[in-house]
CSV table of C-alpha atoms in Angstrom, one decimal:
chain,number,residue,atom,x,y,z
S,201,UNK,CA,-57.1,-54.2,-13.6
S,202,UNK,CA,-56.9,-56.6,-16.5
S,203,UNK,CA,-57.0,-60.3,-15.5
S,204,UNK,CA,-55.5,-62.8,-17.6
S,205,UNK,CA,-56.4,-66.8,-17.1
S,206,UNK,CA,-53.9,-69.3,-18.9
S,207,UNK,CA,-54.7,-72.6,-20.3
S,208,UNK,CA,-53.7,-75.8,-19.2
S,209,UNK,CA,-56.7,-78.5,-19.5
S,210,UNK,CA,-58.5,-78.3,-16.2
S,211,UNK,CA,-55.5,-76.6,-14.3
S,212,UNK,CA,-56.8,-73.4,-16.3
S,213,UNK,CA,-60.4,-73.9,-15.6
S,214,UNK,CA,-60.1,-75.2,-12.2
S,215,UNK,CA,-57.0,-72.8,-11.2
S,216,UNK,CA,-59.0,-70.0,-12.6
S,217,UNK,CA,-61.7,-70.6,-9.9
S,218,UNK,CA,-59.5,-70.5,-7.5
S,219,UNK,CA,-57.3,-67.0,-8.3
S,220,UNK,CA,-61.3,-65.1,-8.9
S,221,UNK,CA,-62.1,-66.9,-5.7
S,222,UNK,CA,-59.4,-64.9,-4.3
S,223,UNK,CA,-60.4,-61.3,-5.6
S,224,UNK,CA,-64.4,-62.0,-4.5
S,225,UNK,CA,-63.0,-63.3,-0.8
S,226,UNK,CA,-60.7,-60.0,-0.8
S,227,UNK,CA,-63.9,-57.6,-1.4
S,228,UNK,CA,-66.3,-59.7,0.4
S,229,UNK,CA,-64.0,-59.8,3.9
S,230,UNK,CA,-62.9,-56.3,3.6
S,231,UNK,CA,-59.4,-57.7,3.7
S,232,UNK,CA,-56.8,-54.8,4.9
S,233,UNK,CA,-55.7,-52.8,1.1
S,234,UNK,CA,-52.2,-51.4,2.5
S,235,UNK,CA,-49.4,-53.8,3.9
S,236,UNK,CA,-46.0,-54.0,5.0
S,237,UNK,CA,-44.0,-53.0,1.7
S,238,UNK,CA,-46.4,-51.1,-0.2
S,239,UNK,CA,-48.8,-54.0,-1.2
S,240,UNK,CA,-51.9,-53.6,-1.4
S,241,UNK,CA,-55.5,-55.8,-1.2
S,242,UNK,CA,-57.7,-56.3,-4.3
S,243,UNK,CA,-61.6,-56.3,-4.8
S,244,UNK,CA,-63.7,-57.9,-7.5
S,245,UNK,CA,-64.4,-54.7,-8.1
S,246,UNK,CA,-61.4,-53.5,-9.1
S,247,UNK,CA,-61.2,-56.3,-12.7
S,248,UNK,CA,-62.1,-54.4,-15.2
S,249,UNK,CA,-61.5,-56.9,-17.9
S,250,UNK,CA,-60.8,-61.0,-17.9
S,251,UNK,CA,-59.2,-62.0,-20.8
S,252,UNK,CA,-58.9,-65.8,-21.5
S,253,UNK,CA,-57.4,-68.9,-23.4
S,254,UNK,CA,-58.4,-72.4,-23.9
S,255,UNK,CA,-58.8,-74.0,-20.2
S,256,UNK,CA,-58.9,-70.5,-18.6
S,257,UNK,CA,-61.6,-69.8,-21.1
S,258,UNK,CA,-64.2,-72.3,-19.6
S,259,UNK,CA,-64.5,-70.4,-16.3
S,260,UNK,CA,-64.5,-66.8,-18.4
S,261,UNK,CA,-67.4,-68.0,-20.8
S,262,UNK,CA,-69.1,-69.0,-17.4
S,263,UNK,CA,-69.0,-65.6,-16.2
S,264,UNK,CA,-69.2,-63.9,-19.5
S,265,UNK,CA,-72.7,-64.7,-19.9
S,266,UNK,CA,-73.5,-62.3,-16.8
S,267,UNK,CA,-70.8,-59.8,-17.4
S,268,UNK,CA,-70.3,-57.3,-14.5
S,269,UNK,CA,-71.4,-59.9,-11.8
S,270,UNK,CA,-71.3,-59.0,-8.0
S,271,UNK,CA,-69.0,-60.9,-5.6
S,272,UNK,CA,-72.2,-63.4,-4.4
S,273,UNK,CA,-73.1,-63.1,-8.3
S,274,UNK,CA,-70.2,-64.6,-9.7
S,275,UNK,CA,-69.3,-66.9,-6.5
S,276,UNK,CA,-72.5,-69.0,-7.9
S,277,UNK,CA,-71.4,-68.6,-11.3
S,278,UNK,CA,-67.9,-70.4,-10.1
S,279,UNK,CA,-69.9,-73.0,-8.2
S,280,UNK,CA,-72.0,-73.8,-10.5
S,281,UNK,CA,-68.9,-74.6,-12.9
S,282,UNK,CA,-67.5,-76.8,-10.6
S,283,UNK,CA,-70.2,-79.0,-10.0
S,284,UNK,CA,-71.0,-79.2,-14.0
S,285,UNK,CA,-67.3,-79.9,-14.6
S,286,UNK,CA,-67.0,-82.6,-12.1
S,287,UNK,CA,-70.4,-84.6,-12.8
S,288,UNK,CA,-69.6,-84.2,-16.8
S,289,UNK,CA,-65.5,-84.4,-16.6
S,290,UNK,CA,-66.1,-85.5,-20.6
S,291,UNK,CA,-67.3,-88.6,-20.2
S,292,UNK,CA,-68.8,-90.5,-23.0
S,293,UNK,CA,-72.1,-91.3,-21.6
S,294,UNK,CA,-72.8,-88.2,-19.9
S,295,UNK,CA,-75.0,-86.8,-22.8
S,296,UNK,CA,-76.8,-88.2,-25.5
S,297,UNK,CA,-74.9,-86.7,-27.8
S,298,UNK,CA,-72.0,-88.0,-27.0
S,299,UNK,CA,-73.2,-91.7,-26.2
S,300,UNK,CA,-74.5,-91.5,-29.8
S,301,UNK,CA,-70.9,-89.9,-31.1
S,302,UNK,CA,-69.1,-92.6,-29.6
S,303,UNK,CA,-70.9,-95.4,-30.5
S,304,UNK,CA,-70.4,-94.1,-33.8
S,305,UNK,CA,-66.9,-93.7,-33.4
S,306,UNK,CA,-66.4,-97.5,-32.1
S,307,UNK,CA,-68.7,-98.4,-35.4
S,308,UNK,CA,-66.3,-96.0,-37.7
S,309,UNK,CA,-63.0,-97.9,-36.0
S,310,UNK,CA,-64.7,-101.9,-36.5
S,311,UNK,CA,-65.7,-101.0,-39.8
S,312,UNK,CA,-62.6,-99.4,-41.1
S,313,UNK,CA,-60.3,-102.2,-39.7
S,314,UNK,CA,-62.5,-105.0,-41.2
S,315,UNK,CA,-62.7,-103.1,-44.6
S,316,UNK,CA,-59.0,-103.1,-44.2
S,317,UNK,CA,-58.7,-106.5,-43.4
S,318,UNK,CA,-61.1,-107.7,-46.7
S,319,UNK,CA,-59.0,-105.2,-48.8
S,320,UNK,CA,-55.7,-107.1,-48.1
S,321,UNK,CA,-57.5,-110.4,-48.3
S,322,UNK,CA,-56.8,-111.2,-44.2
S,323,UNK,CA,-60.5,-111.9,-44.0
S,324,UNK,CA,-63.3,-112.5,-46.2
S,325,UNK,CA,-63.4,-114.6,-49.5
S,326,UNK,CA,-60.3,-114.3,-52.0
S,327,UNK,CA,-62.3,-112.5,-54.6
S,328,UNK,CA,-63.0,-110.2,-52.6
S,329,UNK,CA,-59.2,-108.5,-52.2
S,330,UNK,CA,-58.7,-109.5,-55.7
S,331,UNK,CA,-61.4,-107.4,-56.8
S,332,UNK,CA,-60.7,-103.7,-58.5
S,333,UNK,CA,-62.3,-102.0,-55.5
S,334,UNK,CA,-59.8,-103.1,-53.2
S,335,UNK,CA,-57.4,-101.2,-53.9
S,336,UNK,CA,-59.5,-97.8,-53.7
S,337,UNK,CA,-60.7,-99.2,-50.4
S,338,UNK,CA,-56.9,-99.8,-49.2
S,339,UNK,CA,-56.0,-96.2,-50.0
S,340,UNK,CA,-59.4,-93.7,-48.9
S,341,UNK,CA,-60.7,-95.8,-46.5
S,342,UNK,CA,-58.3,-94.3,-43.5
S,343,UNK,CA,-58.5,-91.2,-44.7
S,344,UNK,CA,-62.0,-91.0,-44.5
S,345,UNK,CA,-62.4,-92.7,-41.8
S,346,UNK,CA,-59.9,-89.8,-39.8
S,347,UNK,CA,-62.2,-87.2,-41.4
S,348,UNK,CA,-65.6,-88.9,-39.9
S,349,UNK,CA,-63.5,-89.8,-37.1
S,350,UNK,CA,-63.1,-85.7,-36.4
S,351,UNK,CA,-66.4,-84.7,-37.1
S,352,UNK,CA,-67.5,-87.0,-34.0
S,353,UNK,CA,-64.5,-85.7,-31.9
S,354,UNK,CA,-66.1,-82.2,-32.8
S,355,UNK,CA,-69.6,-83.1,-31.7
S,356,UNK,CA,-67.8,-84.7,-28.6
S,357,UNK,CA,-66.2,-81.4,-27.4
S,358,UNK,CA,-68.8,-78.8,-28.0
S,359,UNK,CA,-71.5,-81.3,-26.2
S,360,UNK,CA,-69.2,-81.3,-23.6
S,361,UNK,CA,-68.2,-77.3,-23.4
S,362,UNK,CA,-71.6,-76.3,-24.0
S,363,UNK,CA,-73.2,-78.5,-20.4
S,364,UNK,CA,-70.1,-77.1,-18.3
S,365,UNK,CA,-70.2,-73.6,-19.3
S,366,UNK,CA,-74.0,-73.9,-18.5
S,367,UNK,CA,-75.5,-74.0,-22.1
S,368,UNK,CA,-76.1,-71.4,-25.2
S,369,UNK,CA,-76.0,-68.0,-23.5
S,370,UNK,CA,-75.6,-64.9,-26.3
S,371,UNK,CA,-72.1,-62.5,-25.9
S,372,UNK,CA,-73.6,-59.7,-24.3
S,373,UNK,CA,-73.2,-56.4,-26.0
S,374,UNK,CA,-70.7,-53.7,-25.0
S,375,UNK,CA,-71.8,-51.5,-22.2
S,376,UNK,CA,-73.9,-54.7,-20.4
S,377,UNK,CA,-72.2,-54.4,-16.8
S,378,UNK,CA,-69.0,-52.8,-15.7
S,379,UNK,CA,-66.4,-55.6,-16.5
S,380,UNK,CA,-65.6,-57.1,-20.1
S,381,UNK,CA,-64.8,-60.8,-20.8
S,382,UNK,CA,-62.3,-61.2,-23.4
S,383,UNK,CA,-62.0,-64.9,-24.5
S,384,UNK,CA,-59.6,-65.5,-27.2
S,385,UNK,CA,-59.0,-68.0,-30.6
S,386,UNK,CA,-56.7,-68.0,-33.5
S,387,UNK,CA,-57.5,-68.3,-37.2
S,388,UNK,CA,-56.1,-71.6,-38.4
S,389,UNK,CA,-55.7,-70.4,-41.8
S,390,UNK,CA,-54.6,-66.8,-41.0
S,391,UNK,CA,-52.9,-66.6,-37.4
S,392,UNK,CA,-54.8,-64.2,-36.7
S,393,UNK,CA,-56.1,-63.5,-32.9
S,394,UNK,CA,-59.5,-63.0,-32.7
S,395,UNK,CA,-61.4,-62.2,-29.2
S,396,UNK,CA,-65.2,-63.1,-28.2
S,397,UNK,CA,-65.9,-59.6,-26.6
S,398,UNK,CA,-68.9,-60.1,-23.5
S,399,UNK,CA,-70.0,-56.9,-21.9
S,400,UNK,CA,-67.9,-53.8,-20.7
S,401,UNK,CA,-66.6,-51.4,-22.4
S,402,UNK,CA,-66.2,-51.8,-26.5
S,403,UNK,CA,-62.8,-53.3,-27.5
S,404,UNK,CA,-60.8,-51.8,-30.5
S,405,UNK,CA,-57.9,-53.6,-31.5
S,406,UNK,CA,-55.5,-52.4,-34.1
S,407,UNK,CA,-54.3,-56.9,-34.7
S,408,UNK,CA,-57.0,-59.2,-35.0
S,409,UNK,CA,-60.6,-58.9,-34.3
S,410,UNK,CA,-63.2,-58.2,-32.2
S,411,UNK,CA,-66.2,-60.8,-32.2
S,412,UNK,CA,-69.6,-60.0,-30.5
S,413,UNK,CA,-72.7,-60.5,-32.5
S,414,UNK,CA,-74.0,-64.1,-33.7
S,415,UNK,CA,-71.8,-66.0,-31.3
S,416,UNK,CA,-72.6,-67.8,-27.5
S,417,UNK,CA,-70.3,-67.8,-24.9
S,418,UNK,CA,-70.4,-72.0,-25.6
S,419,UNK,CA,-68.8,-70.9,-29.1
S,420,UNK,CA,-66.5,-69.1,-27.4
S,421,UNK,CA,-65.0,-71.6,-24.9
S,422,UNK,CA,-65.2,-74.3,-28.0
S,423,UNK,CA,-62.9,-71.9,-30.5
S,424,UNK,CA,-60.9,-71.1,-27.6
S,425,UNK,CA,-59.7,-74.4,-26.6
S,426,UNK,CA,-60.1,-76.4,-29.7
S,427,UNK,CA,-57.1,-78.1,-31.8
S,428,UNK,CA,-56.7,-77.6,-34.9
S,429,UNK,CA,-59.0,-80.2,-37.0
S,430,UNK,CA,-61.2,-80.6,-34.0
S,431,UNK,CA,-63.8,-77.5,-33.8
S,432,UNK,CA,-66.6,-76.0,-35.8
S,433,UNK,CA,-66.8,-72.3,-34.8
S,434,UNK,CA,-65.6,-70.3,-37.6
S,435,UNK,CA,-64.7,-66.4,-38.2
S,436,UNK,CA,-67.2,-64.1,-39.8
S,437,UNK,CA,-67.7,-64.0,-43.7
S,438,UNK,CA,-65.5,-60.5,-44.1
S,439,UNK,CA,-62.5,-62.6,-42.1
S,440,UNK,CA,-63.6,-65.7,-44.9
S,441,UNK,CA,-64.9,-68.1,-42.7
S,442,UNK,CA,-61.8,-69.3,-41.3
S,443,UNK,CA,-61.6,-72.3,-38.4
S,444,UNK,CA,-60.9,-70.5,-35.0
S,445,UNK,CA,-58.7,-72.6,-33.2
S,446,UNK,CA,-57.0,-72.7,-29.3
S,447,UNK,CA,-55.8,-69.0,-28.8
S,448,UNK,CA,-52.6,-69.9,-26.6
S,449,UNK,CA,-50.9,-70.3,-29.9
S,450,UNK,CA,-51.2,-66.4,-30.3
S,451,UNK,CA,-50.7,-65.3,-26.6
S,452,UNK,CA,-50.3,-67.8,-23.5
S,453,UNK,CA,-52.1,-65.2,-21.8
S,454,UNK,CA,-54.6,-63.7,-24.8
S,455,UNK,CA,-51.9,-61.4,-25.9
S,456,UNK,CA,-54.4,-58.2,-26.7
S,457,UNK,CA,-52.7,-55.1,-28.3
S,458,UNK,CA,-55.1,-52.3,-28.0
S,459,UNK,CA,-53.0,-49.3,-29.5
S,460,UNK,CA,-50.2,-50.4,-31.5
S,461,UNK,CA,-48.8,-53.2,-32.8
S,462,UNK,CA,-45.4,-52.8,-31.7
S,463,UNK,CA,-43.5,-55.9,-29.6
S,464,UNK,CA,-41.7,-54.2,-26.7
S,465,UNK,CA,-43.2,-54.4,-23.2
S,466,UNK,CA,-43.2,-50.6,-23.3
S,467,UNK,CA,-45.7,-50.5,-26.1
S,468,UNK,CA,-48.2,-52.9,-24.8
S,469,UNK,CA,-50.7,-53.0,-22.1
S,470,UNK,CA,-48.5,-54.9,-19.7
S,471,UNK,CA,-46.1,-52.1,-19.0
S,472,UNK,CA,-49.5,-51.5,-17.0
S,473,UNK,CA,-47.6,-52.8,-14.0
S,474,UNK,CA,-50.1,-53.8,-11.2
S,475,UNK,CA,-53.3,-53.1,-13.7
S,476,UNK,CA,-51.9,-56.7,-15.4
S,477,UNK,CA,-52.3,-59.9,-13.3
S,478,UNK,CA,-51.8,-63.2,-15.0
S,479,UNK,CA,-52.6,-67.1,-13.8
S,480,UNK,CA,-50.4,-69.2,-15.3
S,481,UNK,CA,-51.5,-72.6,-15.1
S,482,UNK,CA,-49.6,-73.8,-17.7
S,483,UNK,CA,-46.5,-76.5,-17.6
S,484,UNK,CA,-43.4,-75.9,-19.5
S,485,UNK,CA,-42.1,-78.2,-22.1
S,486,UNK,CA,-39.7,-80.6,-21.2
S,487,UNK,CA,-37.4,-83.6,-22.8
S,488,UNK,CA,-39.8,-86.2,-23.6
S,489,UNK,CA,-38.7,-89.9,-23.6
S,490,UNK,CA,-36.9,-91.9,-26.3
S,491,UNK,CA,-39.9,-93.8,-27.2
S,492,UNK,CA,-41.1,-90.5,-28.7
S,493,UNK,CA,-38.2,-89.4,-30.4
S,494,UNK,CA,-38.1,-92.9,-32.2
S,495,UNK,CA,-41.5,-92.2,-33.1
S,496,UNK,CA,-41.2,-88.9,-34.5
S,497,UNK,CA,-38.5,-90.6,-37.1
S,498,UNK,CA,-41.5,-92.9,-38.3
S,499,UNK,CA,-44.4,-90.9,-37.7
S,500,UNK,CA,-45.3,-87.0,-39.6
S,501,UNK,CA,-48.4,-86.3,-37.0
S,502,UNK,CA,-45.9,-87.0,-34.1
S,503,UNK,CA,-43.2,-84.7,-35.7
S,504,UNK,CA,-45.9,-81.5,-36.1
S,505,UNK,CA,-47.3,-82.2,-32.6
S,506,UNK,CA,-44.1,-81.9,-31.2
S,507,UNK,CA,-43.1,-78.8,-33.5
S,508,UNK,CA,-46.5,-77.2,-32.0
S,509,UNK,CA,-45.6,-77.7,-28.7
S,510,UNK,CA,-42.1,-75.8,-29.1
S,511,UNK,CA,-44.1,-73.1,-30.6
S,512,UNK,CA,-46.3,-73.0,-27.7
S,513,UNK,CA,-43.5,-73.1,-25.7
S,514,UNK,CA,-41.8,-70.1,-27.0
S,515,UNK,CA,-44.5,-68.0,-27.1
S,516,UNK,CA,-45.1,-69.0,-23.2
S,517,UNK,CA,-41.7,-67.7,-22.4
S,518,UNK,CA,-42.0,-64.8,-24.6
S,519,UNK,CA,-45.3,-64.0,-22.4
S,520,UNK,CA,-43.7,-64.3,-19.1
S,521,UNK,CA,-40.7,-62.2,-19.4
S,522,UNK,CA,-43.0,-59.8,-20.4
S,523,UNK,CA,-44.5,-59.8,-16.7
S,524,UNK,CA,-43.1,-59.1,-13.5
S,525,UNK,CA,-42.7,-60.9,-10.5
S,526,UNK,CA,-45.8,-59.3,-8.9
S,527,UNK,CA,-47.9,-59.8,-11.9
S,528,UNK,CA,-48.0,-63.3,-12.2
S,529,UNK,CA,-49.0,-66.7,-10.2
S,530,UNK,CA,-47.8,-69.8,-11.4
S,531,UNK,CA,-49.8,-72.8,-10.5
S,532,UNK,CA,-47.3,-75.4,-11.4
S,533,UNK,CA,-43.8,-73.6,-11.2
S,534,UNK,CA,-42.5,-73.9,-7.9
S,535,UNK,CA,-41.6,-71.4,-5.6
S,536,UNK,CA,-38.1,-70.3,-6.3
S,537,UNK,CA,-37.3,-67.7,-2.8
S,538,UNK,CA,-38.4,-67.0,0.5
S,539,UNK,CA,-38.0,-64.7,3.5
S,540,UNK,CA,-37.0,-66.5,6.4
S,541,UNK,CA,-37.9,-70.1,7.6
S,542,UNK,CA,-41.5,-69.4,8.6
S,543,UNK,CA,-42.2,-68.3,5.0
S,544,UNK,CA,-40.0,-71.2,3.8
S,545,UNK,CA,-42.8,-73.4,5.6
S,546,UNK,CA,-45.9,-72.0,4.1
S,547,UNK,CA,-43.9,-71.8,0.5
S,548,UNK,CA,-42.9,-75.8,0.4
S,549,UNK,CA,-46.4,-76.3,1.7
S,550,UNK,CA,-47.4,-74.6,-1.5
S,551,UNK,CA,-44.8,-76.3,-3.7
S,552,UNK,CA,-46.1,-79.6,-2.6
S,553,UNK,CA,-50.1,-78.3,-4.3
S,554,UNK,CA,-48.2,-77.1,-7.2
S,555,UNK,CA,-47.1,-80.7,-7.8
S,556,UNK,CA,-50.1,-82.2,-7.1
S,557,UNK,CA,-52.0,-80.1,-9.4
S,558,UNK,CA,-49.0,-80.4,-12.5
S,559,UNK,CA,-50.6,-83.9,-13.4
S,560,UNK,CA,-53.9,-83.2,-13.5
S,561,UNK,CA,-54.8,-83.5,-17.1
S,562,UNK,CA,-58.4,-84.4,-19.1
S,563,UNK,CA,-57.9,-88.0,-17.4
S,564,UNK,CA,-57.2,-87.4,-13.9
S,565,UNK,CA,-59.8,-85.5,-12.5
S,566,UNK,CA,-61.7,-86.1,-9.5
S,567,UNK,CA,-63.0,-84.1,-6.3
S,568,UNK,CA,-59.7,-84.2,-4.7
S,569,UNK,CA,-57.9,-82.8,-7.6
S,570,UNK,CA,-60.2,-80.4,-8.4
S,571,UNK,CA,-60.0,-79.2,-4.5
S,572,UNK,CA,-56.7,-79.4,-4.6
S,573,UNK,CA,-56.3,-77.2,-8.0
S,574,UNK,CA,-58.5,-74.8,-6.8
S,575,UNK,CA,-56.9,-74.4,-3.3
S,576,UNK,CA,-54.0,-73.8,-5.6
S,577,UNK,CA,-54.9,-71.2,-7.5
S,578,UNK,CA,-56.2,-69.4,-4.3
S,579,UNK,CA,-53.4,-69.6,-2.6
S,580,UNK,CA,-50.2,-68.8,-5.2
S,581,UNK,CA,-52.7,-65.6,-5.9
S,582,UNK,CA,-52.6,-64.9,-2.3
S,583,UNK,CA,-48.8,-65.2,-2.1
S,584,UNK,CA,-48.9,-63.0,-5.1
S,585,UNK,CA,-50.7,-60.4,-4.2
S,586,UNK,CA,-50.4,-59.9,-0.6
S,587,UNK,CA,-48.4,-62.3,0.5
S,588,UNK,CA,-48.9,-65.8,2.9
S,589,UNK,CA,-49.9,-65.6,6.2
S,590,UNK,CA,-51.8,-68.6,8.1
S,591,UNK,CA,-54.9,-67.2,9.0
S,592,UNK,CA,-55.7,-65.6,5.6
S,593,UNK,CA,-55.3,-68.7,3.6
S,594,UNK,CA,-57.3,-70.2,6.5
S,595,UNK,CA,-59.5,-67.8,6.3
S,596,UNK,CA,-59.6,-67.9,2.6
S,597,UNK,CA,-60.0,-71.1,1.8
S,598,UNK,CA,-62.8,-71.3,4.0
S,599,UNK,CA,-65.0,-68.6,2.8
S,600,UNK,CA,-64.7,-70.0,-0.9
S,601,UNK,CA,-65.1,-73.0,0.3
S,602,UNK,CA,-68.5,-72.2,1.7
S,603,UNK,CA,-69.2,-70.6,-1.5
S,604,UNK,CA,-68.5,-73.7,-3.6
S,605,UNK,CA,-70.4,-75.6,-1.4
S,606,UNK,CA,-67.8,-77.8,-0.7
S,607,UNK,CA,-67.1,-77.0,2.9
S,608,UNK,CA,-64.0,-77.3,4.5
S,609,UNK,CA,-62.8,-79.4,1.8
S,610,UNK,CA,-60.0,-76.5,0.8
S,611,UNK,CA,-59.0,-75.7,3.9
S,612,UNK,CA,-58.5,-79.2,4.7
S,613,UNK,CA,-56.4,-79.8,1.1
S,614,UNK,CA,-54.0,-77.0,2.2
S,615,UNK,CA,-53.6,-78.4,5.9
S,616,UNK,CA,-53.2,-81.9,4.4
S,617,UNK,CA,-49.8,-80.4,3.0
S,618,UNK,CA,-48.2,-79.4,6.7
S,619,UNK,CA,-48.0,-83.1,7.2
């Protein structure tokens, strides 16, 4: 079975944890593999292949650096993840690189408003804005200053990725364990998908490109959730050296076409029915306020941004009507049916995490969210899959939670919601 991790900030990473957390319970308890209406239990055992984008791509790097890891294996992987995440969460003095990058971005912002300031005569002695240089300082200084300024964003974000995926670990070669980690970029100049290949079996693909040699699993989670102007990790010198950038803007779910590059549903691997599961832990686009229209009438950056995000948003749709209802488990999209009043109970109950973790973003998190995205992704996999009864969430959420080390912190997240 191939599993496929969305983005969405640390919904993807966290939610990610969560939905694995659910396959490695599954194989670990032994939980009963045939049920009322056909459905059936997974293993660990039974992922063949975890293919990622940008958030999602955080926990896959994590794991892709031990491909082919056992239940207890990759249960420390995850923990470990979690508690690097939530003591870094990308703050500025966590590192010293980053103290030092954002010092120097504070330095870069004084300087370039006070040469602004002297240019235009505001401050400083009169000769000094009447002089010739002024006016080349009036028109290069912000421009340079947003190029510096980008640099030290860059050096910001691979600090960061590199301490919570647990540091420069090499893509393992194909054939290194029994399950392949597929994390994917674009090219910025090409659009081109390319996909940081970890262990398993050797990956062919007849759009894009396969990555393996000269890159870390770090590299991989940078390219992979990097915007465009913010990253370092380029493509190979036969693919000209190209920027990879965040790979949800070729596939919300790492769209991967191994045999033909044909767009039908038929044609691709998810007509694989149940071999396909995706975690979408991705929010859809919606009207944004007047303030931002107004500002996209002034303002060229705040036009492309939001003409990125309808792109994104289209190819997000595209991806889910590609998968059926039993392939997928939203994190954020509320429940939408139900099968009698009991069920009802257990689905609002979820509805109400699937708020709470909608608004967690790069600024909001904290132990509670995290819990609470993680319980989240455990338990809209478990409705998913098999379905939601009481005393398998319960049971669930408190073996992952033992193997987060976070005790009955999930369990109590998910009981918090019956009240």
């Amino acid at each position: 079975m191939r599993l496929l991790l969305s983005g969405g900030s640390h919904r993807g990473s966290l939610g990610a944890i969560g939905a694995i957390g659910y396959f490695l319970w599954s194989e670990a308890e032994d939980v009963v593999t045939t049920l009322p209406g056909g459905k059936r239990g997974d293993r660990w055992s039974d992922v063949s292949e975890v293919v990622s984008v940008s958030g999602g791509s955080l926990a896959n790097a994590v794991m892709a650096a031990q491909p082919g890891g056992t239940v207890e294996e990759t249960a420390a992987q995850l923990a470990g993840m979690r508690r690097r995440l939530l003591h870094d969460r990308m703050l500025p003095w966590k590192s010293p690189t980053r103290i030092a990058a954002t010092l120097a971005l504070l330095s870069l912002a004084a300087a370039t408003i006070a040469l602004l300031l002297a240019a235009f005569g505001v401050i400083g002695p009169d000769v000094l804005s009447q002089a010739p240089w002024a006016v080349v300082i009036g028109l290069t200084v912000v421009p340079i200053a947003l190029t510096v300024g980008r640099r030290l964003a860059t050096w910001y974000l691979v600090d960061s990725a590199t301490r919570i995926t647990g540091g420069q670990a090499p893509l393992a070669p194909a054939g290194t364990g029994v399950r392949r980690h597929v994390i994917s970029a674009t090219g910025l100049a090409s659009g081109v998908p390319y996909y940081f290949v970890s262990g398993g079996a050797p990956l062919e693909v007849s759009w894009g490109a396969a990555l393996t040699e000269g890159y870390t699993t770090s590299d991989a989670a940078v390219a992979s959730c990097s915007l465009p102007g913010v990253g370092l990790v380029r493509a190979p010198a036969r693919y000209r050296r190209e920027y990879l950038v965040d790979g949800g803007v070729s596939g919300v779910f790492g769209e991967q076409i191994d045999d033909t590059f044909v767009r039908r549903p038929s044609d691709t691997w998810r007509s694989d029915g149940d071999a396909v599961f995706a975690v979408d832990a991705a929010r859809h686009l919606v009207s944004d306020s007047r303030l931002a229209r107004v500002a996209r009438l002034f303002s060229l950056v705040a036009l492309v941004g939001r003409w990125l995000k309808v792109s994104l948003e289209a190819t997000y749709v595209n991806d889910l009507l590609d998968l059926g209802p039993e392939q997928c488990a939203r994190l954020c999209v509320p429940s939408t049916d139900g099968d009698g009043g009991e069920l009802d109970d257990r689905r609002r109950r979820l509805d109400r995490l699937k708020e709470r973790n909608a608004v967690l973003g790069l600024t909001s998190l904290s132990n509670a969210t995290a819990t609470a995205a993680i319980a989240t992704g455990f338990v809209a996999t478990l409705d998913v899959r098999i379905g939601l009864d009481d005393d398998r969430i319960e049971d669930g959420l408190r073996w992952l939670g033992a193997q987060l080390g976070v005790g009955d912190d999930l369990l109590a997240c998910w009981q918090k919601t019956a009240s």
